């Protein structure tokens, strides 16, 4: 009987130390900034794309599926194309490559950037010997065209201009 009572008290003591308000994302390891580069720290505020946003977001108290977009380019033909508002990243990349190949007379195309619940844009500029440089950007609505132009000029190009205006893949209430 004493052993049974001792076992019962031992089991009850396990529950006494449990904190129902404990948040594992705010522990010592999760707040260690040295772990930001490895994607283990959800509290990092870096611009890293290693930790994508959740697959579904809550918008006005409604769970809404994410939307994806992608850009693809044919270097051989100098053609760029995009796709927006797809339900998966694979579908967005596949459609971007398909549109690119149609517009570049079936030359090989490659997906160069993508976004989840955000926007895409691309710019081109001239460098020495009139070669063109391509700069793409993905991010929040209203920022990507300026970012693409900035990337273009940062790469040493002049006469940078938008060749793919901002296009957004944003969750929609249905």
PDB file of C-alpha atoms in Angstrom:
ATOM      1  CA  UNK A   1       0.000   0.000   0.000  1.00  0.00           C
ATOM      2  CA  UNK A   2       2.837   2.393   0.860  1.00  0.00           C
ATOM      3  CA  UNK A   3       4.491   1.634  -2.503  1.00  0.00           C
ATOM      4  CA  UNK A   4       1.246   2.358  -4.345  1.00  0.00           C
ATOM      5  CA  UNK A   5       0.819   5.659  -2.494  1.00  0.00           C
ATOM      6  CA  UNK A   6       4.446   6.582  -3.226  1.00  0.00           C
ATOM      7  CA  UNK A   7       3.964   5.828  -6.954  1.00  0.00           C
ATOM      8  CA  UNK A   8       0.730   7.875  -7.049  1.00  0.00           C
ATOM      9  CA  UNK A   9       2.419  10.855  -5.380  1.00  0.00           C
ATOM     10  CA  UNK A  10       5.341  10.551  -7.794  1.00  0.00           C
ATOM     11  CA  UNK A  11       3.030  10.646 -10.810  1.00  0.00           C
ATOM     12  CA  UNK A  12       1.126  13.626  -9.435  1.00  0.00           C
ATOM     13  CA  UNK A  13       4.389  15.509  -8.860  1.00  0.00           C
ATOM     14  CA  UNK A  14       5.162  15.325 -12.598  1.00  0.00           C
ATOM     15  CA  UNK A  15       2.081  17.398 -13.347  1.00  0.00           C
ATOM     16  CA  UNK A  16       2.846  19.995 -10.688  1.00  0.00           C
ATOM     17  CA  UNK A  17       5.937  21.249 -12.529  1.00  0.00           C
ATOM     18  CA  UNK A  18       4.270  21.475 -15.961  1.00  0.00           C
ATOM     19  CA  UNK A  19       3.626  25.040 -17.086  1.00  0.00           C
ATOM     20  CA  UNK A  20       0.604  25.180 -19.415  1.00  0.00           C
ATOM     21  CA  UNK A  21       1.644  28.664 -20.641  1.00  0.00           C
ATOM     22  CA  UNK A  22       5.161  27.563 -21.690  1.00  0.00           C
ATOM     23  CA  UNK A  23       5.976  28.584 -25.254  1.00  0.00           C
ATOM     24  CA  UNK A  24       8.726  26.453 -26.809  1.00  0.00           C
ATOM     25  CA  UNK A  25       9.480  29.118 -29.422  1.00  0.00           C
ATOM     26  CA  UNK A  26      10.653  31.514 -26.730  1.00  0.00           C
ATOM     27  CA  UNK A  27      13.159  29.225 -24.988  1.00  0.00           C
ATOM     28  CA  UNK A  28      16.906  29.800 -24.570  1.00  0.00           C
ATOM     29  CA  UNK A  29      17.896  28.000 -27.776  1.00  0.00           C
ATOM     30  CA  UNK A  30      15.191  29.634 -29.857  1.00  0.00           C
ATOM     31  CA  UNK A  31      16.334  33.091 -28.772  1.00  0.00           C
ATOM     32  CA  UNK A  32      19.995  32.389 -29.527  1.00  0.00           C
ATOM     33  CA  UNK A  33      20.842  34.633 -32.486  1.00  0.00           C
ATOM     34  CA  UNK A  34      23.673  32.288 -33.478  1.00  0.00           C
ATOM     35  CA  UNK A  35      21.013  29.813 -34.639  1.00  0.00           C
ATOM     36  CA  UNK A  36      19.354  32.268 -37.062  1.00  0.00           C
ATOM     37  CA  UNK A  37      21.434  31.087 -40.008  1.00  0.00           C
ATOM     38  CA  UNK A  38      20.338  27.504 -39.522  1.00  0.00           C
ATOM     39  CA  UNK A  39      16.603  28.226 -39.514  1.00  0.00           C
ATOM     40  CA  UNK A  40      16.105  26.970 -35.949  1.00  0.00           C
ATOM     41  CA  UNK A  41      15.203  30.334 -34.507  1.00  0.00           C
ATOM     42  CA  UNK A  42      11.650  31.355 -35.463  1.00  0.00           C
ATOM     43  CA  UNK A  43      12.153  34.697 -33.719  1.00  0.00           C
ATOM     44  CA  UNK A  44      14.870  35.909 -36.119  1.00  0.00           C
ATOM     45  CA  UNK A  45      13.888  38.911 -38.155  1.00  0.00           C
ATOM     46  CA  UNK A  46      16.413  38.442 -40.938  1.00  0.00           C
ATOM     47  CA  UNK A  47      15.446  38.556 -44.591  1.00  0.00           C
ATOM     48  CA  UNK A  48      16.359  34.880 -44.955  1.00  0.00           C
ATOM     49  CA  UNK A  49      14.096  32.770 -47.132  1.00  0.00           C
ATOM     50  CA  UNK A  50      15.050  29.599 -45.276  1.00  0.00           C
ATOM     51  CA  UNK A  51      11.937  29.715 -43.107  1.00  0.00           C
ATOM     52  CA  UNK A  52       8.942  30.339 -45.405  1.00  0.00           C
ATOM     53  CA  UNK A  53       5.678  31.626 -44.007  1.00  0.00           C
ATOM     54  CA  UNK A  54       3.006  29.125 -42.999  1.00  0.00           C
ATOM     55  CA  UNK A  55       1.130  27.306 -45.758  1.00  0.00           C
ATOM     56  CA  UNK A  56      -2.129  28.856 -44.612  1.00  0.00           C
ATOM     57  CA  UNK A  57      -2.709  32.228 -43.019  1.00  0.00           C
ATOM     58  CA  UNK A  58      -5.545  33.649 -40.997  1.00  0.00           C
ATOM     59  CA  UNK A  59      -7.195  36.647 -42.649  1.00  0.00           C
ATOM     60  CA  UNK A  60     -10.123  38.305 -40.887  1.00  0.00           C
ATOM     61  CA  UNK A  61     -10.546  35.196 -38.682  1.00  0.00           C
ATOM     62  CA  UNK A  62     -10.724  32.901 -41.734  1.00  0.00           C
ATOM     63  CA  UNK A  63      -8.058  30.316 -42.627  1.00  0.00           C
ATOM     64  CA  UNK A  64      -6.913  31.116 -46.182  1.00  0.00           C
ATOM     65  CA  UNK A  65      -4.578  28.920 -48.307  1.00  0.00           C
ATOM     66  CA  UNK A  66      -1.295  30.451 -49.486  1.00  0.00           C
ATOM     67  CA  UNK A  67      -0.734  31.448 -53.104  1.00  0.00           C
ATOM     68  CA  UNK A  68       2.540  31.054 -55.021  1.00  0.00           C
ATOM     69  CA  UNK A  69       4.125  32.850 -57.955  1.00  0.00           C
ATOM     70  CA  UNK A  70       7.319  32.302 -59.948  1.00  0.00           C
ATOM     71  CA  UNK A  71       9.492  33.881 -62.653  1.00  0.00           C
ATOM     72  CA  UNK A  72      11.348  31.907 -65.344  1.00  0.00           C
ATOM     73  CA  UNK A  73      13.904  33.097 -67.886  1.00  0.00           C
ATOM     74  CA  UNK A  74      15.406  31.882 -71.143  1.00  0.00           C
ATOM     75  CA  UNK A  75      18.922  33.270 -71.276  1.00  0.00           C
ATOM     76  CA  UNK A  76      19.327  32.106 -74.878  1.00  0.00           C
ATOM     77  CA  UNK A  77      16.238  33.984 -76.113  1.00  0.00           C
ATOM     78  CA  UNK A  78      16.406  36.824 -73.573  1.00  0.00           C
ATOM     79  CA  UNK A  79      12.807  36.183 -72.554  1.00  0.00           C
ATOM     80  CA  UNK A  80      11.210  36.241 -69.107  1.00  0.00           C
ATOM     81  CA  UNK A  81       7.756  35.080 -68.045  1.00  0.00           C
ATOM     82  CA  UNK A  82       5.886  34.542 -64.819  1.00  0.00           C
ATOM     83  CA  UNK A  83       2.953  32.822 -63.237  1.00  0.00           C
ATOM     84  CA  UNK A  84       0.802  33.930 -60.315  1.00  0.00           C
ATOM     85  CA  UNK A  85      -1.795  32.652 -57.849  1.00  0.00           C
ATOM     86  CA  UNK A  86      -1.004  28.940 -57.811  1.00  0.00           C
ATOM     87  CA  UNK A  87      -1.773  26.585 -54.936  1.00  0.00           C
ATOM     88  CA  UNK A  88       1.739  25.082 -54.805  1.00  0.00           C
ATOM     89  CA  UNK A  89       5.304  26.157 -55.473  1.00  0.00           C
ATOM     90  CA  UNK A  90       5.832  23.308 -57.946  1.00  0.00           C
ATOM     91  CA  UNK A  91       2.765  24.367 -59.936  1.00  0.00           C
ATOM     92  CA  UNK A  92       3.897  28.020 -60.011  1.00  0.00           C
ATOM     93  CA  UNK A  93       7.401  27.114 -61.247  1.00  0.00           C
ATOM     94  CA  UNK A  94       6.057  24.665 -63.838  1.00  0.00           C
ATOM     95  CA  UNK A  95       3.649  27.261 -65.259  1.00  0.00           C
ATOM     96  CA  UNK A  96       6.325  30.003 -65.311  1.00  0.00           C
ATOM     97  CA  UNK A  97       8.678  27.727 -67.280  1.00  0.00           C
ATOM     98  CA  UNK A  98       5.822  26.743 -69.629  1.00  0.00           C
ATOM     99  CA  UNK A  99       4.913  30.404 -70.350  1.00  0.00           C
ATOM    100  CA  UNK A 100       8.577  31.267 -70.797  1.00  0.00           C
ATOM    101  CA  UNK A 101       9.141  28.482 -73.318  1.00  0.00           C
ATOM    102  CA  UNK A 102       6.034  29.497 -75.286  1.00  0.00           C
ATOM    103  CA  UNK A 103       7.269  33.081 -75.542  1.00  0.00           C
ATOM    104  CA  UNK A 104      10.855  32.152 -76.379  1.00  0.00           C
ATOM    105  CA  UNK A 105      10.129  29.703 -79.202  1.00  0.00           C
ATOM    106  CA  UNK A 106      10.731  26.641 -76.996  1.00  0.00           C
ATOM    107  CA  UNK A 107      14.252  27.562 -75.909  1.00  0.00           C
ATOM    108  CA  UNK A 108      15.217  26.197 -72.483  1.00  0.00           C
ATOM    109  CA  UNK A 109      13.821  28.173 -69.561  1.00  0.00           C
ATOM    110  CA  UNK A 110      14.638  28.010 -65.883  1.00  0.00           C
ATOM    111  CA  UNK A 111      12.687  29.228 -62.848  1.00  0.00           C
ATOM    112  CA  UNK A 112      14.797  31.953 -61.215  1.00  0.00           C
ATOM    113  CA  UNK A 113      12.714  33.166 -58.292  1.00  0.00           C
ATOM    114  CA  UNK A 114       9.460  32.502 -56.494  1.00  0.00           C
ATOM    115  CA  UNK A 115       7.235  33.943 -53.808  1.00  0.00           C
ATOM    116  CA  UNK A 116       4.611  32.743 -51.342  1.00  0.00           C
ATOM    117  CA  UNK A 117       1.967  35.314 -50.396  1.00  0.00           C
ATOM    118  CA  UNK A 118       3.924  38.166 -51.971  1.00  0.00           C
ATOM    119  CA  UNK A 119       4.918  39.863 -55.203  1.00  0.00           C
ATOM    120  CA  UNK A 120       7.468  39.509 -58.016  1.00  0.00           C
ATOM    121  CA  UNK A 121       9.099  41.928 -60.475  1.00  0.00           C
ATOM    122  CA  UNK A 122      12.104  42.018 -62.821  1.00  0.00           C
ATOM    123  CA  UNK A 123      14.311  44.714 -64.299  1.00  0.00           C
ATOM    124  CA  UNK A 124      17.014  44.838 -66.976  1.00  0.00           C
ATOM    125  CA  UNK A 125      19.880  47.214 -67.605  1.00  0.00           C
ATOM    126  CA  UNK A 126      22.889  47.736 -69.852  1.00  0.00           C
ATOM    127  CA  UNK A 127      26.463  46.991 -68.927  1.00  0.00           C
ATOM    128  CA  UNK A 128      29.672  47.277 -70.936  1.00  0.00           C
ATOM    129  CA  UNK A 129      29.432  46.285 -74.610  1.00  0.00           C
ATOM    130  CA  UNK A 130      25.628  46.634 -74.466  1.00  0.00           C
ATOM    131  CA  UNK A 131      25.169  43.326 -72.675  1.00  0.00           C
ATOM    132  CA  UNK A 132      21.985  43.158 -70.661  1.00  0.00           C
ATOM    133  CA  UNK A 133      21.679  42.178 -67.050  1.00  0.00           C
ATOM    134  CA  UNK A 134      18.556  40.835 -65.391  1.00  0.00           C
ATOM    135  CA  UNK A 135      17.576  41.577 -61.797  1.00  0.00           C
ATOM    136  CA  UNK A 136      14.601  39.926 -60.140  1.00  0.00           C
ATOM    137  CA  UNK A 137      12.932  40.616 -56.812  1.00  0.00           C
ATOM    138  CA  UNK A 138      10.367  38.935 -54.588  1.00  0.00           C
ATOM    139  CA  UNK A 139       8.764  40.421 -51.503  1.00  0.00           C
ATOM    140  CA  UNK A 140       5.890  42.432 -50.030  1.00  0.00           C
ATOM    141  CA  UNK A 141       3.418  44.282 -52.219  1.00  0.00           C
ATOM    142  CA  UNK A 142       4.572  47.728 -53.341  1.00  0.00           C
ATOM    143  CA  UNK A 143       8.317  47.093 -52.832  1.00  0.00           C
ATOM    144  CA  UNK A 144       9.543  44.680 -55.486  1.00  0.00           C
ATOM    145  CA  UNK A 145       9.844  46.983 -58.513  1.00  0.00           C
ATOM    146  CA  UNK A 146      12.088  49.353 -56.570  1.00  0.00           C
ATOM    147  CA  UNK A 147      14.095  46.393 -55.258  1.00  0.00           C
ATOM    148  CA  UNK A 148      14.569  44.999 -58.788  1.00  0.00           C
ATOM    149  CA  UNK A 149      15.787  48.402 -60.040  1.00  0.00           C
ATOM    150  CA  UNK A 150      18.155  48.689 -57.077  1.00  0.00           C
ATOM    151  CA  UNK A 151      19.574  45.196 -57.700  1.00  0.00           C
ATOM    152  CA  UNK A 152      20.065  46.084 -61.360  1.00  0.00           C
ATOM    153  CA  UNK A 153      22.076  49.224 -60.592  1.00  0.00           C
ATOM    154  CA  UNK A 154      23.988  47.446 -57.787  1.00  0.00           C
ATOM    155  CA  UNK A 155      25.243  44.986 -60.411  1.00  0.00           C
ATOM    156  CA  UNK A 156      26.826  47.836 -62.341  1.00  0.00           C
ATOM    157  CA  UNK A 157      24.126  48.285 -64.955  1.00  0.00           C
ATOM    158  CA  UNK A 158      22.921  51.580 -66.372  1.00  0.00           C
ATOM    159  CA  UNK A 159      19.559  52.470 -67.901  1.00  0.00           C
ATOM    160  CA  UNK A 160      17.786  50.006 -65.603  1.00  0.00           C
ATOM    161  CA  UNK A 161      14.109  49.588 -66.388  1.00  0.00           C
ATOM    162  CA  UNK A 162      11.268  47.346 -65.274  1.00  0.00           C
ATOM    163  CA  UNK A 163      10.559  44.602 -67.792  1.00  0.00           C
ATOM    164  CA  UNK A 164       8.171  42.579 -65.635  1.00  0.00           C
ATOM    165  CA  UNK A 165       5.923  44.857 -63.557  1.00  0.00           C
ATOM    166  CA  UNK A 166       4.891  43.881 -60.070  1.00  0.00           C
ATOM    167  CA  UNK A 167       2.615  40.863 -60.009  1.00  0.00           C
ATOM    168  CA  UNK A 168       1.277  39.490 -56.748  1.00  0.00           C
ATOM    169  CA  UNK A 169       0.188  36.089 -55.476  1.00  0.00           C
ATOM    170  CA  UNK A 170      -1.855  36.927 -52.425  1.00  0.00           C
ATOM    171  CA  UNK A 171      -4.326  34.799 -50.486  1.00  0.00           C
ATOM    172  CA  UNK A 172      -7.919  35.470 -51.435  1.00  0.00           C
ATOM    173  CA  UNK A 173     -11.066  35.050 -49.369  1.00  0.00           C
ATOM    174  CA  UNK A 174     -13.426  32.811 -51.269  1.00  0.00           C
TER     175      UNK A 174
END
